[in-house]
Amino acid sequence: MNNKVLIVYTGGTIGMVQDENGSLHPFALDRIIDAVPQLKHCRYDIDSVTLDNIIDSSNMTPSLWVDIAEIIERHYDQYDGFVVLHGTDTMAYTASALSFMFKNLGKPIVLTGSQLPLGMLRSDGRENIICALEVASCRLATIPEVCIFFESHLYRGNRSTKISAENFDAFETYNYPSLAKAGINITFKEHLFLPMPKDKLLVRKVFDRRVAILKLFPGITEPVVRALLSTPDLQGVVLETYGSGNAPTDAWFIDALDDAIRRGIIVLNVTQCKAGAVKMRQYAASCDLDRIGVVGAGDITIEAAITKLMYLLGHYSDDKEHVKLRLGQSLRGELSE
Ligand code: ASP
């Protein structure tokens, strides 16, 4: 019997067509399949489900993450793997969010998309969709992870970042090697996969949106910082710091953060650097952050950090200490311990 893969189509450039003014809009899935005739000769069976509204991924929301997850959950036992067709702009956020939602995942969920629509001659979509399907249906290696396949590489989803609005190799995982490379063959690096879970799949579906990202820059002013931190009902902030987790040592800045933490807001220290990790207290410029209770998030990406914060606050809002503890630990391989 052939392996079976379910495609979940959410939109994105891969399925877009140009309108009369040249702007790109999402289009129906059957047109996408028609654009890849090679799929008629593949050695696996493909079914598909389309979200109620197909979108440019700039319109992605936590409730759509739940819709995607519920489609996969409903069909989990009938399929060997899942391919999510998704716009590239927020693909790393969705991949991170799905990774946290699927506890004890034992099958591959592979997100892919393209920089040029499938209908265009030079589209990168054909290669991406075929390789994503090969990975999701593969009998040789079962990847129990949410991944992104893009331009010859399979990446851990919650380690990924979109790095180019122009190039076909649009994704990278700076702090973790790719999980597989597609050349003449697809070479899997199985020692890098998460372990196969022993327990039953659990899909967890609550996200708390009462969060914000505060990106530091030289010259940032007190009113800006205080305005963000006094957002009504704010529960958590990702603080994008410099280098290995450093921030200004001005008294007003530390006071503003200290005051927010005393009001119960969780502040997570994530570096603006693409590679490397936050190491609190490596420099004097992060000692105050550590002292007032800012949590270090190691080498996590911004995309994984904000989705993990929403996920943990969604499930453990009554136990902030537990949220802080889990923020510093790896849940699904999103940070190095
Ligand atoms: N704006 C598009 C999207 O994210 C870009 C893409 O798919 O590449 O939906």
PDB file of C-alpha atoms and ligand atoms in Angstrom, residues 12-14 16 55-58 86-90 114-115 162, ligand 1:
ATOM      1  CA  GLY A  12       0.824  32.162   0.074  1.00  0.00           C
ATOM      2  CA  THR A  13       2.737  32.990  -3.096  1.00  0.00           C
ATOM      3  CA  ILE A  14       2.954  29.339  -4.154  1.00  0.00           C
ATOM      4  CA  MET A  16      -1.082  33.015  -6.194  1.00  0.00           C
ATOM      5  CA  ILE A  55      -4.639  34.004   2.697  1.00  0.00           C
ATOM      6  CA  ASP A  56      -1.462  35.912   2.203  1.00  0.00           C
ATOM      7  CA  SER A  57       0.383  34.752   5.317  1.00  0.00           C
ATOM      8  CA  SER A  58       0.676  38.353   6.525  1.00  0.00           C
ATOM      9  CA  HIS A  86       1.932  28.432   3.479  1.00  0.00           C
ATOM     10  CA  GLY A  87       3.159  31.904   2.597  1.00  0.00           C
ATOM     11  CA  THR A  88       6.803  32.445   3.386  1.00  0.00           C
ATOM     12  CA  ASP A  89       6.365  35.722   5.283  1.00  0.00           C
ATOM     13  CA  THR A  90       5.104  34.178   8.521  1.00  0.00           C
ATOM     14  CA  SER A 114       7.676  29.486  -2.721  1.00  0.00           C
ATOM     15  CA  GLN A 115       9.089  32.842  -3.689  1.00  0.00           C
ATOM     16  CA  LYS A 162      13.001  33.904   6.784  1.00  0.00           C
TER      17      LYS A 162
HETATM   18  N1  ASP B   1       3.242  37.479   1.040  1.00  0.00           N
HETATM   19  C1  ASP B   1       3.404  36.069   0.754  1.00  0.00           C
HETATM   20  C2  ASP B   1       2.880  35.285   1.948  1.00  0.00           C
HETATM   21  O1  ASP B   1       3.554  35.168   2.923  1.00  0.00           O
HETATM   22  C3  ASP B   1       4.830  35.771   0.476  1.00  0.00           C
HETATM   23  C4  ASP B   1       5.132  34.336   0.117  1.00  0.00           C
HETATM   24  O2  ASP B   1       4.332  33.446   0.176  1.00  0.00           O
HETATM   25  O3  ASP B   1       6.278  34.078  -0.280  1.00  0.00           O
HETATM   26  O4  ASP B   1       1.773  34.797   1.886  1.00  0.00           O
END
